[in-house]
XYZ file of C-alpha atoms in Angstrom:
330
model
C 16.720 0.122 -35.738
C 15.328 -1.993 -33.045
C 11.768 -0.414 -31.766
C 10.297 -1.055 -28.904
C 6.893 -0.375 -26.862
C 7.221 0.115 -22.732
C 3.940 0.922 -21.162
C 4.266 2.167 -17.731
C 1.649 3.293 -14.919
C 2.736 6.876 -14.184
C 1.642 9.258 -11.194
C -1.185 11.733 -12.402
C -2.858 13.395 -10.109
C -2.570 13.712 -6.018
C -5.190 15.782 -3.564
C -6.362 15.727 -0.450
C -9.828 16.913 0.718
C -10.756 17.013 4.741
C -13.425 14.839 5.934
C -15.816 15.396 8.832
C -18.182 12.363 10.083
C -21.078 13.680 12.687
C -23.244 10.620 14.061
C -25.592 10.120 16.677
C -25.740 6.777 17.939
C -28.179 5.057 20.585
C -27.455 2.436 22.569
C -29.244 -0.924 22.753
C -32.596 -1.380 24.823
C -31.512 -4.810 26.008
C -28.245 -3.194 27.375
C -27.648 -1.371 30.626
C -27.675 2.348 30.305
C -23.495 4.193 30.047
C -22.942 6.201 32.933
C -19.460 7.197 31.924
C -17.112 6.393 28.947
C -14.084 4.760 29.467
C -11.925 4.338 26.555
C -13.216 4.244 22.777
C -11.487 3.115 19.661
C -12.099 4.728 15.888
C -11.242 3.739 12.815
C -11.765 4.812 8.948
C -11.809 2.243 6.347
C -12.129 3.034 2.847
C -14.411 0.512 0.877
C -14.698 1.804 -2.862
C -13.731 4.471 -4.882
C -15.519 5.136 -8.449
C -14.356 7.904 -10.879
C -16.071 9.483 -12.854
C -14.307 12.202 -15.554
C -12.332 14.461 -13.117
C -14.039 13.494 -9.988
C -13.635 10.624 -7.775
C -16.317 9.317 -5.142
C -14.956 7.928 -2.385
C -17.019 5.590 0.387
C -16.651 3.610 3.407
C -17.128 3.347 6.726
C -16.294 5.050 10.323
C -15.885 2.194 12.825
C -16.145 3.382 16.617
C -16.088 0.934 20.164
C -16.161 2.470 23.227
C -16.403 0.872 26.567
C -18.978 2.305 28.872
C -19.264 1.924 32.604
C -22.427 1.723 33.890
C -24.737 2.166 36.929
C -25.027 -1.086 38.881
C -22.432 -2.844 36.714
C -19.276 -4.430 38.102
C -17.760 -3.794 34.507
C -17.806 -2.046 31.531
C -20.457 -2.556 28.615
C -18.472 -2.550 25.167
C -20.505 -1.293 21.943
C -19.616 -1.073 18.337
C -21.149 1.819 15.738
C -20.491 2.027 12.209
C -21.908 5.147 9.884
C -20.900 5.120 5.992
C -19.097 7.851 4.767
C -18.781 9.566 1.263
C -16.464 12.308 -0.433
C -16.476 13.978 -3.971
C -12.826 14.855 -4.965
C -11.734 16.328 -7.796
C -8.637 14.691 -9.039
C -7.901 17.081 -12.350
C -7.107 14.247 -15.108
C -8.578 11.350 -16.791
C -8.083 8.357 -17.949
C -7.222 7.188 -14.836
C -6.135 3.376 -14.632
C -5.159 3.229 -11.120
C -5.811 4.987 -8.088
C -5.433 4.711 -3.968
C -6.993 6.272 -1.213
C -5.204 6.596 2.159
C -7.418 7.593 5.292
C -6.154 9.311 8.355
C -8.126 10.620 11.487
C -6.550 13.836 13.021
C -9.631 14.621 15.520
C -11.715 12.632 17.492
C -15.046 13.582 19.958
C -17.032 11.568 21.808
C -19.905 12.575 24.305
C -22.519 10.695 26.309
C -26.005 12.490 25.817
C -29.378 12.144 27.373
C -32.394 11.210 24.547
C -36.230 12.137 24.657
C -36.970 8.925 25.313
C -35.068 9.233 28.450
C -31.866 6.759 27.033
C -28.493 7.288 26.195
C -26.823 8.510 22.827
C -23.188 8.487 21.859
C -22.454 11.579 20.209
C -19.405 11.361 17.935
C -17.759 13.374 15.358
C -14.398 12.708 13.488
C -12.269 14.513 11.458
C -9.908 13.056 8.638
C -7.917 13.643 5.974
C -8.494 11.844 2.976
C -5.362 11.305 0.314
C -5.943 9.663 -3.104
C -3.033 9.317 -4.865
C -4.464 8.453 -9.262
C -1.920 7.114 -11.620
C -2.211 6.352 -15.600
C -0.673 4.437 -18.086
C 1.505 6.149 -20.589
C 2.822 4.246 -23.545
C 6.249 4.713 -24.610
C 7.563 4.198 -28.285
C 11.476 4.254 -28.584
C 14.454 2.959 -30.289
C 16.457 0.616 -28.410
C 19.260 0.103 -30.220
C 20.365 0.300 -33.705
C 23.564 -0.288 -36.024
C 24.587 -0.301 -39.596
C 25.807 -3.224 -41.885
C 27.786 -0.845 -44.085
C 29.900 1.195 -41.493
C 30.828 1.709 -37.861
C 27.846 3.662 -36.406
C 28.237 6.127 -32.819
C 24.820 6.033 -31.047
C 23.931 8.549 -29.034
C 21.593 7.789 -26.197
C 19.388 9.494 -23.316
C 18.189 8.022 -20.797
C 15.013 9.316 -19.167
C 14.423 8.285 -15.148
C 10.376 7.923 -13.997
C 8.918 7.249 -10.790
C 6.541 4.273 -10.621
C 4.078 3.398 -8.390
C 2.150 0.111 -8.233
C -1.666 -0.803 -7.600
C -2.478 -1.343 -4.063
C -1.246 -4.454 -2.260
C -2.262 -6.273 0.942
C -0.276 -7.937 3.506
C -0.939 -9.793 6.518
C 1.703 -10.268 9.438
C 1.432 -12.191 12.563
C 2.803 -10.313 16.468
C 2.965 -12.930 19.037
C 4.833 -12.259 22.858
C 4.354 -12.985 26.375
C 3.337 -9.468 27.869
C 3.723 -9.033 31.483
C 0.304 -6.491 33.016
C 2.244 -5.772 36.367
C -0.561 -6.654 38.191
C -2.461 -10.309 37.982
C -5.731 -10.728 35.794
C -8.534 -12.737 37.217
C -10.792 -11.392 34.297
C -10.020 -9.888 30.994
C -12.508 -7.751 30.184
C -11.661 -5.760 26.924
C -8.193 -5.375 24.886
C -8.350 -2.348 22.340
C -5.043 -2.917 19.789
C -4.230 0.229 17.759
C -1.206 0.167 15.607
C 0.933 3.640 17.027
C 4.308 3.717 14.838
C 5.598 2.948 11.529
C 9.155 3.517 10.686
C 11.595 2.077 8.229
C 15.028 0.852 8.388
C 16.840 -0.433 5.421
C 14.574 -2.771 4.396
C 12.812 -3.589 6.860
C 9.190 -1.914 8.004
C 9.069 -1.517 11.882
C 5.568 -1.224 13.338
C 4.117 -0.889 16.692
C 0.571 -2.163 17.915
C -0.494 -0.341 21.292
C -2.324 -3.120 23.226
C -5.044 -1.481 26.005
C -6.029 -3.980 28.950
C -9.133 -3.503 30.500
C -9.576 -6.101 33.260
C -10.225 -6.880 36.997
C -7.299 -8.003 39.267
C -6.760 -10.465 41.633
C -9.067 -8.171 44.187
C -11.830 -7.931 41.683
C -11.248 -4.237 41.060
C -11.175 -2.683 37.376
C -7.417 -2.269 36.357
C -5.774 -0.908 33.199
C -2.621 -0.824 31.080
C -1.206 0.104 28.099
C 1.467 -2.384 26.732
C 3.150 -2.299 23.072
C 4.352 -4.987 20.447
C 6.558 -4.496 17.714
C 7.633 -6.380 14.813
C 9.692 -6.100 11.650
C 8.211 -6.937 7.632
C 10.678 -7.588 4.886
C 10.376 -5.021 1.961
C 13.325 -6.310 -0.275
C 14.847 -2.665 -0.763
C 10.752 -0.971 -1.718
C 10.049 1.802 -1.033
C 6.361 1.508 0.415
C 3.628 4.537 0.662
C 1.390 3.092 3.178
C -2.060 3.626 2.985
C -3.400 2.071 6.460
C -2.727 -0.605 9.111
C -5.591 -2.397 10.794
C -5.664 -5.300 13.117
C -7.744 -8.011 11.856
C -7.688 -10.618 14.756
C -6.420 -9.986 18.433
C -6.052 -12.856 20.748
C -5.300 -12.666 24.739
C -4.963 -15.332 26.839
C -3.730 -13.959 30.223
C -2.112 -16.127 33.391
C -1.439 -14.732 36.101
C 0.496 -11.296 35.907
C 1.270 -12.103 32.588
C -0.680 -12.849 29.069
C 0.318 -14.324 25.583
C -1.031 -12.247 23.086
C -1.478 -12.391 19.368
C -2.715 -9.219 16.826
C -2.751 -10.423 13.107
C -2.352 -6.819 11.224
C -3.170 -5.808 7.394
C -1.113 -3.426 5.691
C -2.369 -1.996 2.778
C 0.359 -0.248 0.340
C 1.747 0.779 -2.771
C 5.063 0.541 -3.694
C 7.128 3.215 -5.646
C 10.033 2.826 -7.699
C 12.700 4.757 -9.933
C 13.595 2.985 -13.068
C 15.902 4.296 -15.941
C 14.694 3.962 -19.789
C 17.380 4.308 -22.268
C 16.782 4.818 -25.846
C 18.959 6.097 -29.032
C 17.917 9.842 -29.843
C 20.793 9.890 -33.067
C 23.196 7.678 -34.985
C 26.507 9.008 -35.951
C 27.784 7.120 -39.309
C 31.701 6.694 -40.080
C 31.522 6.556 -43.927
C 35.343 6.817 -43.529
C 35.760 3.375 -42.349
C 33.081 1.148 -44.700
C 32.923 -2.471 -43.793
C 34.568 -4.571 -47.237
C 31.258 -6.734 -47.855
C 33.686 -9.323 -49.524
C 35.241 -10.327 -47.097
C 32.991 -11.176 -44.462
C 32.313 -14.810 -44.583
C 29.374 -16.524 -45.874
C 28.176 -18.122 -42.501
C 25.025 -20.622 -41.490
C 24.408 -19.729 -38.165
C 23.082 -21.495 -34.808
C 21.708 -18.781 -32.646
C 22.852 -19.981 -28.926
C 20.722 -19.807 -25.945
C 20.618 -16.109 -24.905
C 21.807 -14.944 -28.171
C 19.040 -13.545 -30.671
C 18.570 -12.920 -34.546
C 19.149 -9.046 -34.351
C 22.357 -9.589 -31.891
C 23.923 -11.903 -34.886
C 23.155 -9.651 -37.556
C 24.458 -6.671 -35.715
C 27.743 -8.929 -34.874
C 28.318 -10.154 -38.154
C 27.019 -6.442 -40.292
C 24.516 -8.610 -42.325
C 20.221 -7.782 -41.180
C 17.925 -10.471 -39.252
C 16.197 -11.162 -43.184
C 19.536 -12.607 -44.278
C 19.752 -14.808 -41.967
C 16.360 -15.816 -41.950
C 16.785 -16.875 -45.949
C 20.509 -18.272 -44.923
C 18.945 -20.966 -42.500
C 15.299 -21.161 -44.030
C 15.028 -25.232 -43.150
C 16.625 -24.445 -39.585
């Protein structure tokens, strides 16, 4: 019998736990005091994960910009916030080897509040869902194939289909196109890019990155639009679980009515796969029909390229030891 020893990473454990993030933020002395908010921007990104036994602890960050129009200003004031975040979850198993956390917000709030000290706060709370998804190696020990040098042998085989799923990748694309605002820019004041649809075809991943213009036209007045991108990333048949797209870098340069824009994204993902593991549960011997020993030839064999030591001895009836002391100078 030939044995063999597959170790595969295996789904364990998947849960999901809300997630709410309240945070007060004030704005900057040096900066004019927000009158009104105009358009904010969140985001949740997930920075480490540690587990320990059943539980996991998960932590990162809640990103937030908002552009604020303010008394006396001919345009808005952008700020940026950030509060850390962190989660116990209990996963159920251990022994985990590898693990992913996907982050989703399904409610956002934002407020402008007066302080004691007579200023400005933003008040903000998000909700989220947060999915880890924990896998774990399992080892497998099976026969792959066997035969008998004395008679025709009937093997009788399973074969037993898992799901796998990978460690988390990264991948960068690159969106670039000529966007036309409808109305001409003399100043760009603010672009907000938020990816707004995944979908898959074949296999190919379709995405879409919602571009927001905030800028003054030709008459100096404030002017907004909402404009979209889309682009197309190989997957070579995968089937990919994302776990969050970000852009990393966003580059405008408008002219005229029109601007050429850029938005570098990061996908993070796993990818999951079927695969099929056969292996011989039985051997059925034919004593009937017994190989005559004599009159096999007494052979020095070559082993060709592609060809190895157990496919000649099950070939010829004779064991990989026999051939070994056959060709022991070879």
């Amino acid at each position: 019998a030939s044995l063999e020893d597959r170790e595969i990473t295996l789904p364990a454990a998947v849960c999901e736990k809300m997630l709410a993030v309240n945070e007060q933020f004030g704005f900057p002395a040096e900066k004019p005091l927000p009158a009104k908010l105009s358009s904010e921007q969140a985001s949740l990104t997930v920075s480490d994960c540690q587990l320990v036994g059943t539980k996991a602890i998960v932590k990162g960050n809640a990103s937030v910009t908002v552009a604020a129009l303010c008394d006396g200003q001919g345009g808005p004031v952008l700020t940026e916030f950030t509060a850390p975040f962190s989660q116990i979850m209990d996963v159920g198993a251990e022994d985990i080897s590898a693990y992913s956390v996907k982050p989703e917000i399904t409610g956002a709030y934002f407020d402008l509040i007066d302080t004691i000290s007579g200023g400005k706060a933003l008040d903000m709370e998000l909700h989220a869902v947060l999915q880890l998804v924990c896998s774990k190696q399992q080892k497998l020990h099976l026969v792959a194939d066997a035969y008998s040098n004395l008679m025709p042998a009937q093997l009788i085989c399973t074969n037993q289909e898992y799901v796998l799923s990978s460690n988390p990748q990264k991948k960068r694309i690159q969106l670039e196109e000529r966007i036309n605002l409808m109305d001409s820019c003399a100043e760009l004041l603010h672009v907000f890019a938020s990816p707004s649809r995944v979908t898959g075809e074949g296999d190919k991943l379709g995405v879409s990155v919602n571009l927001d213009f905030l800028y003054r036209n030709g008459e100096k007045r404030l002017s907004s639009c909402r404009r979209t991108m889309t682009t197309a990333m190989e997957t070579d048949g995968a089937e990919l679980h994302l776990l969050y797209i970000r852009p990393v870098q966003v580059t405008v340069r408008p002219e005229g009515e029109y601007a050429d824009c850029g938005v570098m994204l990061e996908i993070a993902y796993t990818i999951t796969e079927k695969t099929v593991i056969g292996s011989v549960e039985a051997v059925v011997l034919n004593d009937e029909q017994r190989y005559v020993q004599d009159a096999l030839p007494t052979l020095t064999l070559v082993r060709p390229s592609g060809e190895s030591l157990w496919s000649l001895a099950k070939k010829y009836h004779s064991s990989e030891e026999k051939i070994r002391q056959m060709n022991e100078d070879a």
